[in-house]
CSV table of C-alpha atoms in Angstrom, one decimal:
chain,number,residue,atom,x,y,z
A,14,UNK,CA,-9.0,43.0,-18.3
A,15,UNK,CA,-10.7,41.6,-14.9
A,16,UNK,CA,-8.8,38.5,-14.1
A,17,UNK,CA,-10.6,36.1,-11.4
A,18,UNK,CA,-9.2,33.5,-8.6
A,19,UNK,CA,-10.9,31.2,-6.7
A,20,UNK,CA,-10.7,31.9,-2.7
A,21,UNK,CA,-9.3,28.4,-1.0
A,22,UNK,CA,-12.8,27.9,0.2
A,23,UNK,CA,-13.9,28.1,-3.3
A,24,UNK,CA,-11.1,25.1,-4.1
A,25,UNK,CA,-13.0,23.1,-1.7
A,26,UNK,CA,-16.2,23.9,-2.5
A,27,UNK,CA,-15.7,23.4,-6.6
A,28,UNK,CA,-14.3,19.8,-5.6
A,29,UNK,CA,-16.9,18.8,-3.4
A,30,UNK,CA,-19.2,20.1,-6.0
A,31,UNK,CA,-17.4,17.6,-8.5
A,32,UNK,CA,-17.8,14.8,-6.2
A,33,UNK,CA,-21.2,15.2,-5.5
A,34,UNK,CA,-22.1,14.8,-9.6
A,35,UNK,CA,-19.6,12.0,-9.8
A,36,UNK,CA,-21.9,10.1,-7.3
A,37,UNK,CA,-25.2,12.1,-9.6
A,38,UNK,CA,-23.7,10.2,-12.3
A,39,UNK,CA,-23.0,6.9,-10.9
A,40,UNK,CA,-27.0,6.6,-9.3
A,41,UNK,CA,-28.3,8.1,-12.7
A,42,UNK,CA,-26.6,4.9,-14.6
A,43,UNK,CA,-27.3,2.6,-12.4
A,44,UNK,CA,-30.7,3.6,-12.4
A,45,UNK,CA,-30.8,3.9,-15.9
A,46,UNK,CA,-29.5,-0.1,-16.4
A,47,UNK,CA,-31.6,-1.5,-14.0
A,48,UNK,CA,-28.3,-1.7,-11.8
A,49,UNK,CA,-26.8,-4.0,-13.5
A,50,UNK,CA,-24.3,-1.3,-15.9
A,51,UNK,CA,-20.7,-2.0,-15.1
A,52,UNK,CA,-19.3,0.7,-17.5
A,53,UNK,CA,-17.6,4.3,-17.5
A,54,UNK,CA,-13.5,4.4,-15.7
A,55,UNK,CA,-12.9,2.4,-12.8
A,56,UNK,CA,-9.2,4.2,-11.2
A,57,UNK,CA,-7.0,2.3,-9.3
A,58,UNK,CA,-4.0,3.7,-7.0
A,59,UNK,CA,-2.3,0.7,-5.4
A,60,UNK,CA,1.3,0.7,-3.6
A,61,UNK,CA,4.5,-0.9,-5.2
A,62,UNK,CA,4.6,-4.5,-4.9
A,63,UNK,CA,1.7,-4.9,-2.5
A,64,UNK,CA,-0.6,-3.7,-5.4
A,65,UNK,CA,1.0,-5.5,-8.6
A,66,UNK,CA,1.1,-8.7,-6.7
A,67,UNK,CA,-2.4,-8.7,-6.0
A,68,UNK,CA,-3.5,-6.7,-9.1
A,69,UNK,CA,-1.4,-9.3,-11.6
A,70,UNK,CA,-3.5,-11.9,-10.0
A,71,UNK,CA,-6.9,-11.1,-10.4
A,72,UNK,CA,-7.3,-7.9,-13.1
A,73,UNK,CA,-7.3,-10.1,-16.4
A,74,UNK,CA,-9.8,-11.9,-15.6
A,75,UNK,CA,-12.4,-9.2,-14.0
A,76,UNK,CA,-11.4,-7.0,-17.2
A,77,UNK,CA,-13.1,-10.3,-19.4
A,78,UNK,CA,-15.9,-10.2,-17.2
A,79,UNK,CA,-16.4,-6.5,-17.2
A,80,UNK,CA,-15.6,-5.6,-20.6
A,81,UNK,CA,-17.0,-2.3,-21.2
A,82,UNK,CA,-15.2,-0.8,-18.0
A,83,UNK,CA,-11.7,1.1,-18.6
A,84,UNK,CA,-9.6,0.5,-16.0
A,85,UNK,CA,-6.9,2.6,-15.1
A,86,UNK,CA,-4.0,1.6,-12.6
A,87,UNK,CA,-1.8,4.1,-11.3
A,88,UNK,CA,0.9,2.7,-8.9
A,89,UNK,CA,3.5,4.0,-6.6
A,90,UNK,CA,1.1,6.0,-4.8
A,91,UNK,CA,0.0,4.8,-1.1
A,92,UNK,CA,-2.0,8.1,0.2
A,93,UNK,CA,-4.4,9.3,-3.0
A,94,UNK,CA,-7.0,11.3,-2.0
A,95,UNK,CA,-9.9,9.8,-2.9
A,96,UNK,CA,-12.3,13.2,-1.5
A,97,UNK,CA,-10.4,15.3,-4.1
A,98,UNK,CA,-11.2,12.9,-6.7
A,99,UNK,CA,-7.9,11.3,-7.4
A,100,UNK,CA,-9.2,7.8,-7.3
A,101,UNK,CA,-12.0,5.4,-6.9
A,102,UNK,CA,-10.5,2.6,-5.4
A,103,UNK,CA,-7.3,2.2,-3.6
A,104,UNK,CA,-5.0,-0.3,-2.3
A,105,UNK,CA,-3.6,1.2,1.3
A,106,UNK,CA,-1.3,-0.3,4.0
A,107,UNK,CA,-2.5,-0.2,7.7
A,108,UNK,CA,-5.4,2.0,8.3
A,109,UNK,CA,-4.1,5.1,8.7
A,110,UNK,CA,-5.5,7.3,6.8
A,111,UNK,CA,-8.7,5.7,7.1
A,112,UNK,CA,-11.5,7.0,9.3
A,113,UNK,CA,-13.2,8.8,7.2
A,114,UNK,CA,-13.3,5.8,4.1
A,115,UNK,CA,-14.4,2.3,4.1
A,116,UNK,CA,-11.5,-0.2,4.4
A,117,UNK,CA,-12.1,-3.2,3.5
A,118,UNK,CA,-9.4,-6.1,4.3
A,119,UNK,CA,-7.9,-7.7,1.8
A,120,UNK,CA,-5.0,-9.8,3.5
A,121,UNK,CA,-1.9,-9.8,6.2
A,122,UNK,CA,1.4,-9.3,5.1
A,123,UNK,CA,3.9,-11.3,7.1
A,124,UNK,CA,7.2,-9.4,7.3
A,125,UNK,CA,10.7,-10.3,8.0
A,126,UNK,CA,14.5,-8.7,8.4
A,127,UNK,CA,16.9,-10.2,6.4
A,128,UNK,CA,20.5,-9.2,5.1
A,129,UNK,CA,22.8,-11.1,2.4
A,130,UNK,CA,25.8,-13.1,3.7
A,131,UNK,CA,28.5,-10.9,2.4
A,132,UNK,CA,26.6,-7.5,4.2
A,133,UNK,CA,26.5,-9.8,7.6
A,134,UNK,CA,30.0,-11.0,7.8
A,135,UNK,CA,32.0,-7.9,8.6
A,136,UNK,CA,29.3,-6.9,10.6
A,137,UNK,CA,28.3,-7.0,14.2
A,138,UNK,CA,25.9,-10.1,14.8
A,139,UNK,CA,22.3,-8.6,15.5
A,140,UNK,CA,21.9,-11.1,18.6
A,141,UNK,CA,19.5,-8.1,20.4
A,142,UNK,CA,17.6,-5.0,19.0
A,143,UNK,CA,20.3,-2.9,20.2
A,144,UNK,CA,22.6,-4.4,17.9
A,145,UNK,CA,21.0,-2.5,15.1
A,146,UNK,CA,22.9,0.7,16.3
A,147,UNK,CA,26.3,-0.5,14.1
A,148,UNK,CA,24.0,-1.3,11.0
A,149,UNK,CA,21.9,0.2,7.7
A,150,UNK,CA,18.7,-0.3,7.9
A,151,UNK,CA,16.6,-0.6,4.5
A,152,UNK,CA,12.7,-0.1,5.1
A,153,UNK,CA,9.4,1.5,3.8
A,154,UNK,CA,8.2,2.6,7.2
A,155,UNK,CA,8.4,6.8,7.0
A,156,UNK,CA,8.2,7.1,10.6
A,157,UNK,CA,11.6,7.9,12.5
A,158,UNK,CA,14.3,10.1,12.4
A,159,UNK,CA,17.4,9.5,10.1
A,160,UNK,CA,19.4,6.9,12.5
A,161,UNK,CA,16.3,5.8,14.5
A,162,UNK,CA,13.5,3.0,13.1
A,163,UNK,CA,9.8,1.9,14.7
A,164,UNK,CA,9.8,-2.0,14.6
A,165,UNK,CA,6.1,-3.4,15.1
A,166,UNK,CA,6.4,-6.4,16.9
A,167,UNK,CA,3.2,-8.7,17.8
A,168,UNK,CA,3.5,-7.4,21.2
A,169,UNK,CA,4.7,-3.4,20.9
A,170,UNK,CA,6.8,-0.9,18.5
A,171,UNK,CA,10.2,-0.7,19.1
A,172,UNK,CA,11.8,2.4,18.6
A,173,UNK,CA,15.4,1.2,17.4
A,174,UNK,CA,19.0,3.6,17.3
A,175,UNK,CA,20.6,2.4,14.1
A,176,UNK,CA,23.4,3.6,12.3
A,177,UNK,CA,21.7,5.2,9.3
A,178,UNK,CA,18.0,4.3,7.8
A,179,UNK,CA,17.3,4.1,3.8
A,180,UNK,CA,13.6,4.9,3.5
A,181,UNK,CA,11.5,3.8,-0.3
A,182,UNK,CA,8.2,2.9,-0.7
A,183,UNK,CA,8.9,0.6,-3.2
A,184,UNK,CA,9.2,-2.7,-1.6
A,185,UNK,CA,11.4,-4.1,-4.8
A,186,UNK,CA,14.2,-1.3,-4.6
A,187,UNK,CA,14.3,-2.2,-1.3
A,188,UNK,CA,14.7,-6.2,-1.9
A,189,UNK,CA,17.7,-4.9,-4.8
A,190,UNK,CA,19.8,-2.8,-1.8
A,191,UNK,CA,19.9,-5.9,0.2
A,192,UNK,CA,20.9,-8.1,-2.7
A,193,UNK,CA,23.7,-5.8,-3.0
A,194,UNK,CA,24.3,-5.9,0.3
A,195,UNK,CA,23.6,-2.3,1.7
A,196,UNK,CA,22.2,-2.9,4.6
A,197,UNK,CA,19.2,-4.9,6.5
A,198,UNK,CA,16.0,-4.3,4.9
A,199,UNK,CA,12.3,-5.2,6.4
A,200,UNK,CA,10.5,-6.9,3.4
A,201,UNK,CA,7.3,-8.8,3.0
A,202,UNK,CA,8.4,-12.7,3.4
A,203,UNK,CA,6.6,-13.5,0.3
A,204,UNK,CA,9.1,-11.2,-1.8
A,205,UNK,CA,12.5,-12.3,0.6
A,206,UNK,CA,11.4,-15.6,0.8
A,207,UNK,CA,12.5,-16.7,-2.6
A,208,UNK,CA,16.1,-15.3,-1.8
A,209,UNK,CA,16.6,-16.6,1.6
A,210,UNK,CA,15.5,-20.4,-0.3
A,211,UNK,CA,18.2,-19.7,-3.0
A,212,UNK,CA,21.0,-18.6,-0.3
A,213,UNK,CA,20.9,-15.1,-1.4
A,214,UNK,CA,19.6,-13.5,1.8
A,215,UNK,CA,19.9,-14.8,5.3
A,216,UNK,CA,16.9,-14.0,8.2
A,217,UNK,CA,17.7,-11.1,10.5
A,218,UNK,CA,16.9,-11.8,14.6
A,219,UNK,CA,14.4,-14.3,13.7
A,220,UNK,CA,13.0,-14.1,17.2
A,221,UNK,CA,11.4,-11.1,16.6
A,222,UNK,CA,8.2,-11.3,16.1
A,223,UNK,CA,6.8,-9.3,13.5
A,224,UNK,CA,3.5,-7.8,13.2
A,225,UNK,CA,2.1,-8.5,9.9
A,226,UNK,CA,1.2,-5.3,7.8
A,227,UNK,CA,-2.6,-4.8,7.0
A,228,UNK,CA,-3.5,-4.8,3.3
A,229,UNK,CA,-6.9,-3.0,3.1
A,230,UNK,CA,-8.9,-1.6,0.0
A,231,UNK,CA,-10.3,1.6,0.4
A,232,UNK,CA,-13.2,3.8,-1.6
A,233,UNK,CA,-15.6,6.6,0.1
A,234,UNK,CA,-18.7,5.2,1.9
A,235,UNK,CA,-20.8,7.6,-0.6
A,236,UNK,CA,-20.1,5.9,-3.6
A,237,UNK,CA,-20.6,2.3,-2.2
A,238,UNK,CA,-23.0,1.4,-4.6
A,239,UNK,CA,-21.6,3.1,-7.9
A,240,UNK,CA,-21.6,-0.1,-9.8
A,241,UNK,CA,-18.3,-0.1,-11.1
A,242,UNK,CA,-17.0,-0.1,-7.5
A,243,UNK,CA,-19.2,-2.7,-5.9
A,244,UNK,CA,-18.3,-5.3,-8.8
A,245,UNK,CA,-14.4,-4.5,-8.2
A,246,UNK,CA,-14.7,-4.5,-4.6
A,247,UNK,CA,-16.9,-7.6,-4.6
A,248,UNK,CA,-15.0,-9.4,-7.0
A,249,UNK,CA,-11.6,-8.4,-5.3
A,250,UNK,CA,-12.5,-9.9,-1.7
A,251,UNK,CA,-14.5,-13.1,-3.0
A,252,UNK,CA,-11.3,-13.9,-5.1
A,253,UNK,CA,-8.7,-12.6,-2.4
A,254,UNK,CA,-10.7,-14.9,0.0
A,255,UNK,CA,-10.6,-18.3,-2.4
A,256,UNK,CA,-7.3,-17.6,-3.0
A,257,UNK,CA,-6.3,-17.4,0.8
């Protein structure tokens, strides 16, 4: 039997070609309802934390408003590829990734270093960045070799030596190392905060001034008008903005 593959630039042609009806099909209902037809599956890729925080908030209630959409939320992932069709919408941190999407932004993320008592004691104080070189570092930033980190201060990025780096991008594992005290972690001060009030966590070289991370919501320029997408979009940013 004659057995057939496509070339790679078949791949990329067969999911541009899937795109294009995508967007066929989201002008044909809109057309079809007047423009008013929020229906069909809206998908949503949002990070850990950053995405169920705001998600928790604000889903419920466009799901009542919008009740014949499906909405599917997949978290976890921070770089779905929205040309290949993996999502509609997604929730991104910083703009990387970017250029070629519309990013719309949703809110800034102050950050913070913090460590629990117990980790901090036997330790070295962290008076100066290069105190860091005698401690474990806990972050979600991929960049940097295994015993080097990039801090992103308001004026410039550090590059920091440090004795060993535990990289997740899941903000909560993170926040559960430094409870057991593993090391210092670089968290969002609205998931720290809580711990440092109740004792459990203690700042790390306060001085340092952070640079907050960028919380944008991304979707293709192409499909800016599929109605599914407006609404979410819309509704996203006018409730992100009362709420802020």
């Amino acid at each position: 039997s004659t057995r057939f593959a496509l070339t790679e630039e078949g791949r990329e042609f067969l999911v541009a070609a899937q795109h294009v009806l995508t967007i066929l099909d989201d002008v044909m209902l809109n057309l079809s309802s007047g423009g008013n037809a929020v229906t069909g599956r809206l998908r949503i890729v949002v990070p850990h934390y950053y995405g169920r925080a705001l998600l928790m908030s604000h889903l419920p209630a466009f799901m009542t408003a919008y009740p014949q959409l499906e909405v599917v939320v997949e978290t976890g992932n921070d770089r779905a590829d929205l040309f290949r069709d993996e999502a509609d919408v997604a929730i991104r941190r910083g703009r990387d990734g970017c250029d070629e999407l519309v990013a719309r932004h949703l809110k800034d993320e102050a950050l913070m270093l913090c460590a629990t008592p117990d980790y901090l004691a036997p330790h070295p104080a962290v008076e100066s960045l290069q105190d860091f070189s005698r401690h474990v570092f806990l972050t979600t930033g991929a960049d940097g070799r295994k015993r080097e980190v990039n801090l992103a201060a308001v004026d410039k990025t550090h590059r920091v030596r440090v004795q060993s780096a535990f990289r997740s991008d899941d903000m909560e594992l993170i926040l559960q190392l430094a409870l057991s005290s593993r090391g210092i972690a670089l968290l969002p001060v609205s998931l720290a905060q809580p711990q440092v009030d109740r004792g459990l966590l203690l700042p790390v070289l306060p001085q340092l001034k952070l640079k907050p991370q960028e919380i944008n919501l991304v979707y293709l320029p192409a499909r800016r008008n599929s109605p599914k997408i407006k609404t979410f979009v819309d509704y996203v940013l006018s409730t992100v903005s009362y709420t802020h």
